Short mmCIF file of N, CA and C in Angstrom, two decimals:
data_model
loop_
_atom_site.label_atom_id
_atom_site.label_comp_id
_atom_site.label_asym_id
_atom_site.label_seq_id
_atom_site.Cartn_x
_atom_site.Cartn_y
_atom_site.Cartn_z
N UNK X 1 1.16 -2.64 -6.55
CA UNK X 1 1.15 -1.53 -5.61
C UNK X 1 1.70 -2.02 -4.28
N UNK X 2 2.66 -1.30 -3.77
CA UNK X 2 3.21 -1.56 -2.45
C UNK X 2 3.03 -0.31 -1.61
N UNK X 3 2.80 -0.50 -0.34
CA UNK X 3 2.60 0.61 0.57
C UNK X 3 3.48 0.41 1.79
N UNK X 4 3.96 1.51 2.36
CA UNK X 4 4.78 1.44 3.56
C UNK X 4 4.33 2.50 4.55
N UNK X 5 4.21 2.14 5.83
CA UNK X 5 3.76 3.10 6.84
C UNK X 5 4.83 4.08 7.30
N UNK X 6 6.09 3.82 6.94
CA UNK X 6 7.17 4.73 7.30
C UNK X 6 8.27 4.67 6.23
N UNK X 7 9.11 5.69 6.22
CA UNK X 7 10.10 5.86 5.15
C UNK X 7 11.11 4.71 5.09
N UNK X 8 11.59 4.24 6.21
CA UNK X 8 12.61 3.18 6.19
C UNK X 8 12.12 1.95 5.44
N UNK X 9 10.88 1.53 5.72
CA UNK X 9 10.32 0.37 5.02
C UNK X 9 10.12 0.70 3.55
N UNK X 10 9.66 1.89 3.25
CA UNK X 10 9.47 2.31 1.86
C UNK X 10 10.78 2.28 1.08
N UNK X 11 11.85 2.73 1.72
CA UNK X 11 13.16 2.70 1.08
C UNK X 11 13.61 1.27 0.81
N UNK X 12 13.39 0.40 1.78
CA UNK X 12 13.76 -1.01 1.60
C UNK X 12 12.97 -1.63 0.45
N UNK X 13 11.68 -1.35 0.39
CA UNK X 13 10.84 -1.89 -0.69
C UNK X 13 11.28 -1.35 -2.05
N UNK X 14 11.55 -0.05 -2.11
CA UNK X 14 11.99 0.55 -3.38
C UNK X 14 13.31 -0.05 -3.84
N UNK X 15 14.22 -0.24 -2.92
CA UNK X 15 15.53 -0.79 -3.25
C UNK X 15 15.40 -2.23 -3.73
N UNK X 16 14.57 -3.02 -3.08
CA UNK X 16 14.42 -4.43 -3.42
C UNK X 16 13.59 -4.67 -4.67
N UNK X 17 12.55 -3.85 -4.88
CA UNK X 17 11.58 -4.13 -5.95
C UNK X 17 11.67 -3.18 -7.15
N UNK X 18 12.36 -2.09 -7.00
CA UNK X 18 12.54 -1.11 -8.08
C UNK X 18 11.23 -0.80 -8.81
N UNK X 19 10.30 -0.14 -8.13
CA UNK X 19 9.00 0.16 -8.75
C UNK X 19 9.15 1.15 -9.91
N UNK X 20 8.12 1.24 -10.73
CA UNK X 20 8.12 2.17 -11.86
C UNK X 20 7.90 3.62 -11.42
N UNK X 21 7.30 3.80 -10.26
CA UNK X 21 6.93 5.13 -9.78
C UNK X 21 6.82 5.08 -8.27
N UNK X 22 7.20 6.18 -7.61
CA UNK X 22 7.06 6.27 -6.15
C UNK X 22 6.25 7.52 -5.82
N UNK X 23 5.22 7.35 -5.00
CA UNK X 23 4.47 8.47 -4.42
C UNK X 23 4.99 8.62 -3.00
N UNK X 24 5.45 9.81 -2.64
CA UNK X 24 6.11 10.00 -1.35
C UNK X 24 5.53 11.20 -0.63
N UNK X 25 5.04 10.96 0.57
CA UNK X 25 4.55 12.06 1.40
C UNK X 25 5.75 12.80 1.97
N UNK X 26 5.60 14.07 2.21
CA UNK X 26 6.69 14.87 2.77
C UNK X 26 6.81 14.63 4.27
N UNK X 27 5.67 14.47 4.95
CA UNK X 27 5.66 14.32 6.41
C UNK X 27 5.49 12.86 6.77
N UNK X 28 6.61 12.21 7.06
CA UNK X 28 6.61 10.79 7.40
C UNK X 28 7.18 10.61 8.81
N UNK X 29 6.75 9.56 9.51
CA UNK X 29 7.33 9.31 10.83
C UNK X 29 8.78 8.84 10.71
N UNK X 30 9.65 9.39 11.51
CA UNK X 30 11.03 8.95 11.58
C UNK X 30 11.97 9.59 10.57
N UNK X 31 11.48 9.94 9.40
CA UNK X 31 12.32 10.52 8.35
C UNK X 31 11.37 11.28 7.41
N UNK X 32 11.70 12.52 7.08
CA UNK X 32 10.79 13.24 6.20
C UNK X 32 11.01 12.84 4.73
N UNK X 33 10.11 13.24 3.89
CA UNK X 33 10.15 12.88 2.48
C UNK X 33 11.39 13.40 1.76
N UNK X 34 11.92 14.52 2.21
CA UNK X 34 13.13 15.05 1.59
C UNK X 34 14.34 14.14 1.87
N UNK X 35 14.43 13.66 3.08
CA UNK X 35 15.51 12.74 3.42
C UNK X 35 15.36 11.43 2.64
N UNK X 36 14.14 10.94 2.55
CA UNK X 36 13.90 9.70 1.80
C UNK X 36 14.24 9.89 0.33
N UNK X 37 13.85 11.02 -0.25
CA UNK X 37 14.17 11.31 -1.64
C UNK X 37 15.69 11.36 -1.84
N UNK X 38 16.38 12.00 -0.94
CA UNK X 38 17.83 12.10 -1.04
C UNK X 38 18.46 10.70 -1.06
N UNK X 39 17.97 9.82 -0.23
CA UNK X 39 18.47 8.44 -0.22
C UNK X 39 18.19 7.75 -1.54
N UNK X 40 16.96 7.88 -2.03
CA UNK X 40 16.60 7.26 -3.31
C UNK X 40 17.48 7.75 -4.44
N UNK X 41 17.82 9.03 -4.42
CA UNK X 41 18.64 9.61 -5.48
C UNK X 41 20.11 9.18 -5.41
N UNK X 42 20.55 8.71 -4.25
CA UNK X 42 21.94 8.28 -4.13
C UNK X 42 22.13 6.81 -4.51
N UNK X 43 21.08 6.02 -4.48
CA UNK X 43 21.20 4.60 -4.82
C UNK X 43 21.09 4.41 -6.33
N UNK X 44 22.02 3.68 -6.89
CA UNK X 44 21.99 3.40 -8.33
C UNK X 44 20.69 2.70 -8.73
N UNK X 45 20.20 1.81 -7.87
CA UNK X 45 18.99 1.04 -8.19
C UNK X 45 17.72 1.89 -8.22
N UNK X 46 17.72 3.03 -7.56
CA UNK X 46 16.49 3.82 -7.45
C UNK X 46 16.60 5.23 -8.01
N UNK X 47 17.78 5.68 -8.37
CA UNK X 47 17.94 7.09 -8.75
C UNK X 47 17.15 7.50 -9.99
N UNK X 48 16.81 6.55 -10.85
CA UNK X 48 16.06 6.89 -12.06
C UNK X 48 14.55 6.68 -11.94
N UNK X 49 14.10 6.27 -10.76
CA UNK X 49 12.66 6.09 -10.54
C UNK X 49 12.03 7.45 -10.27
N UNK X 50 11.00 7.84 -11.03
CA UNK X 50 10.34 9.11 -10.75
C UNK X 50 9.68 9.08 -9.36
N UNK X 51 9.91 10.13 -8.59
CA UNK X 51 9.33 10.24 -7.25
C UNK X 51 8.42 11.47 -7.24
N UNK X 52 7.15 11.24 -6.96
CA UNK X 52 6.17 12.31 -6.91
C UNK X 52 5.87 12.64 -5.46
N UNK X 53 6.01 13.91 -5.09
CA UNK X 53 5.64 14.35 -3.75
C UNK X 53 4.12 14.42 -3.68
N UNK X 54 3.57 13.99 -2.57
CA UNK X 54 2.14 14.09 -2.31
C UNK X 54 2.00 14.63 -0.90
N UNK X 55 1.56 15.89 -0.78
CA UNK X 55 1.62 16.57 0.50
C UNK X 55 0.54 17.63 0.65
N UNK X 56 0.32 18.05 1.87
CA UNK X 56 -0.59 19.15 2.14
C UNK X 56 0.13 20.50 2.10
N UNK X 57 1.47 20.48 1.99
CA UNK X 57 2.25 21.72 1.94
C UNK X 57 2.12 22.35 0.55
N UNK X 58 1.16 23.27 0.41
CA UNK X 58 0.86 23.85 -0.90
C UNK X 58 1.40 25.26 -1.09
N UNK X 59 2.16 25.77 -0.14
CA UNK X 59 2.69 27.12 -0.28
C UNK X 59 3.70 27.17 -1.42
N UNK X 60 3.72 28.25 -2.19
CA UNK X 60 4.62 28.34 -3.35
C UNK X 60 6.08 28.04 -3.01
N UNK X 61 6.55 28.49 -1.86
CA UNK X 61 7.93 28.22 -1.47
C UNK X 61 8.20 26.74 -1.26
N UNK X 62 7.22 26.04 -0.72
CA UNK X 62 7.37 24.59 -0.51
C UNK X 62 7.36 23.85 -1.84
N UNK X 63 6.51 24.29 -2.75
CA UNK X 63 6.46 23.68 -4.08
C UNK X 63 7.82 23.84 -4.76
N UNK X 64 8.35 25.05 -4.72
CA UNK X 64 9.66 25.33 -5.33
C UNK X 64 10.75 24.49 -4.68
N UNK X 65 10.71 24.38 -3.36
CA UNK X 65 11.70 23.58 -2.63
C UNK X 65 11.62 22.11 -3.05
N UNK X 66 10.40 21.59 -3.15
CA UNK X 66 10.22 20.19 -3.52
C UNK X 66 10.74 19.88 -4.91
N UNK X 67 10.43 20.74 -5.86
CA UNK X 67 10.90 20.52 -7.23
C UNK X 67 12.41 20.67 -7.31
N UNK X 68 12.97 21.63 -6.58
CA UNK X 68 14.42 21.82 -6.57
C UNK X 68 15.13 20.62 -5.94
N UNK X 69 14.47 19.98 -4.98
CA UNK X 69 15.07 18.82 -4.31
C UNK X 69 15.14 17.60 -5.22
N UNK X 70 14.30 17.60 -6.26
CA UNK X 70 14.35 16.48 -7.19
C UNK X 70 13.06 15.71 -7.36
N UNK X 71 11.98 16.15 -6.71
CA UNK X 71 10.71 15.48 -6.96
C UNK X 71 10.30 15.73 -8.41
N UNK X 72 9.84 14.70 -9.08
CA UNK X 72 9.44 14.82 -10.48
C UNK X 72 8.16 15.64 -10.62
N UNK X 73 7.29 15.53 -9.67
CA UNK X 73 6.06 16.35 -9.59
C UNK X 73 5.80 16.63 -8.12
N UNK X 74 5.07 17.68 -7.85
CA UNK X 74 4.71 18.08 -6.49
C UNK X 74 3.19 18.20 -6.47
N UNK X 75 2.53 17.19 -5.95
CA UNK X 75 1.07 17.13 -5.92
C UNK X 75 0.58 17.46 -4.51
N UNK X 76 -0.46 18.27 -4.44
CA UNK X 76 -0.94 18.71 -3.13
C UNK X 76 -2.30 18.10 -2.80
N UNK X 77 -2.52 18.01 -1.48
CA UNK X 77 -3.78 17.53 -0.94
C UNK X 77 -4.65 18.75 -0.64
N UNK X 78 -5.95 18.65 -0.74
CA UNK X 78 -6.67 17.47 -1.20
C UNK X 78 -6.34 17.17 -2.66
N UNK X 79 -6.33 15.90 -2.99
CA UNK X 79 -5.94 15.46 -4.32
C UNK X 79 -6.98 15.88 -5.36
N UNK X 80 -6.49 16.50 -6.41
CA UNK X 80 -7.31 16.76 -7.60
C UNK X 80 -7.17 15.49 -8.45
N UNK X 81 -8.22 14.69 -8.50
CA UNK X 81 -8.12 13.36 -9.11
C UNK X 81 -7.65 13.40 -10.57
N UNK X 82 -8.21 14.24 -11.45
CA UNK X 82 -7.70 14.25 -12.83
C UNK X 82 -6.20 14.60 -12.91
N UNK X 83 -5.75 15.55 -12.11
CA UNK X 83 -4.34 15.93 -12.10
C UNK X 83 -3.49 14.78 -11.59
N UNK X 84 -3.95 14.11 -10.56
CA UNK X 84 -3.25 12.96 -9.98
C UNK X 84 -3.11 11.84 -11.01
N UNK X 85 -4.19 11.51 -11.67
CA UNK X 85 -4.16 10.45 -12.69
C UNK X 85 -3.26 10.85 -13.85
N UNK X 86 -3.32 12.11 -14.26
CA UNK X 86 -2.46 12.58 -15.34
C UNK X 86 -0.99 12.45 -14.96
N UNK X 87 -0.65 12.80 -13.73
CA UNK X 87 0.74 12.70 -13.27
C UNK X 87 1.21 11.25 -13.30
N UNK X 88 0.38 10.35 -12.83
CA UNK X 88 0.74 8.94 -12.83
C UNK X 88 0.88 8.43 -14.26
N UNK X 89 -0.09 8.75 -15.10
CA UNK X 89 -0.03 8.33 -16.50
C UNK X 89 1.22 8.85 -17.20
N UNK X 90 1.60 10.08 -16.89
CA UNK X 90 2.78 10.69 -17.51
C UNK X 90 4.02 9.84 -17.27
N UNK X 91 4.17 9.33 -16.06
CA UNK X 91 5.38 8.61 -15.71
C UNK X 91 5.29 7.11 -15.95
N UNK X 92 4.12 6.60 -16.18
CA UNK X 92 3.98 5.18 -16.47
C UNK X 92 3.86 4.91 -17.96
N UNK X 93 3.89 5.97 -18.76
CA UNK X 93 3.88 5.83 -20.21
C UNK X 93 5.27 5.43 -20.66
N UNK X 94 5.39 4.42 -21.51
CA UNK X 94 6.72 4.03 -21.99
C UNK X 94 7.48 5.22 -22.58
N UNK X 95 8.74 5.35 -22.19
CA UNK X 95 9.58 6.44 -22.69
C UNK X 95 9.50 7.70 -21.84
N UNK X 96 8.66 7.71 -20.80
CA UNK X 96 8.57 8.89 -19.95
C UNK X 96 9.88 9.06 -19.19
N UNK X 97 10.20 10.31 -18.85
CA UNK X 97 11.42 10.59 -18.10
C UNK X 97 11.08 11.29 -16.80
N UNK X 98 12.07 11.40 -15.93
CA UNK X 98 11.86 12.08 -14.65
C UNK X 98 11.57 13.56 -14.84
N UNK X 99 11.82 14.13 -16.02
CA UNK X 99 11.53 15.56 -16.25
C UNK X 99 10.12 15.77 -16.80
N UNK X 100 9.39 14.69 -17.07
CA UNK X 100 8.08 14.83 -17.69
C UNK X 100 7.11 15.53 -16.73
N UNK X 101 6.11 16.12 -17.30
CA UNK X 101 5.08 16.77 -16.48
C UNK X 101 5.41 18.22 -16.23
N UNK X 102 4.48 18.87 -15.56
CA UNK X 102 4.61 20.31 -15.38
C UNK X 102 5.07 20.71 -13.99
N UNK X 103 5.43 19.75 -13.14
CA UNK X 103 5.87 20.13 -11.81
C UNK X 103 4.74 20.08 -10.83
N UNK X 104 4.20 21.22 -10.49
CA UNK X 104 3.15 21.30 -9.48
C UNK X 104 1.80 21.08 -10.11
N UNK X 105 0.89 20.47 -9.32
CA UNK X 105 -0.48 20.39 -9.79
C UNK X 105 -1.09 21.77 -9.72
N UNK X 106 -1.89 22.11 -10.67
CA UNK X 106 -2.46 23.46 -10.68
C UNK X 106 -3.95 23.40 -10.89
#
């Protein structure tokens, strides 16, 4: 597990270490989660890593925007622990793809 207090460091860590899964908040200092996701999707080293949004923005329009932007799942706060664990398990299971899961936590 690696953690970063801001998007720039998170991007550097993802690029250098190529994690199996990225949890990304939408509201980050210096760069929002959409910008960070866009960067991850442009790099060959990170474009296939599933990125799960984790945010307090639970409005239907925001969920739709997040999934359209390329987040593999859109999880909202407060975290529903079983849904959160299921989302992580979905993407850490061998053979899982970035399309796995149902999108938004419900």
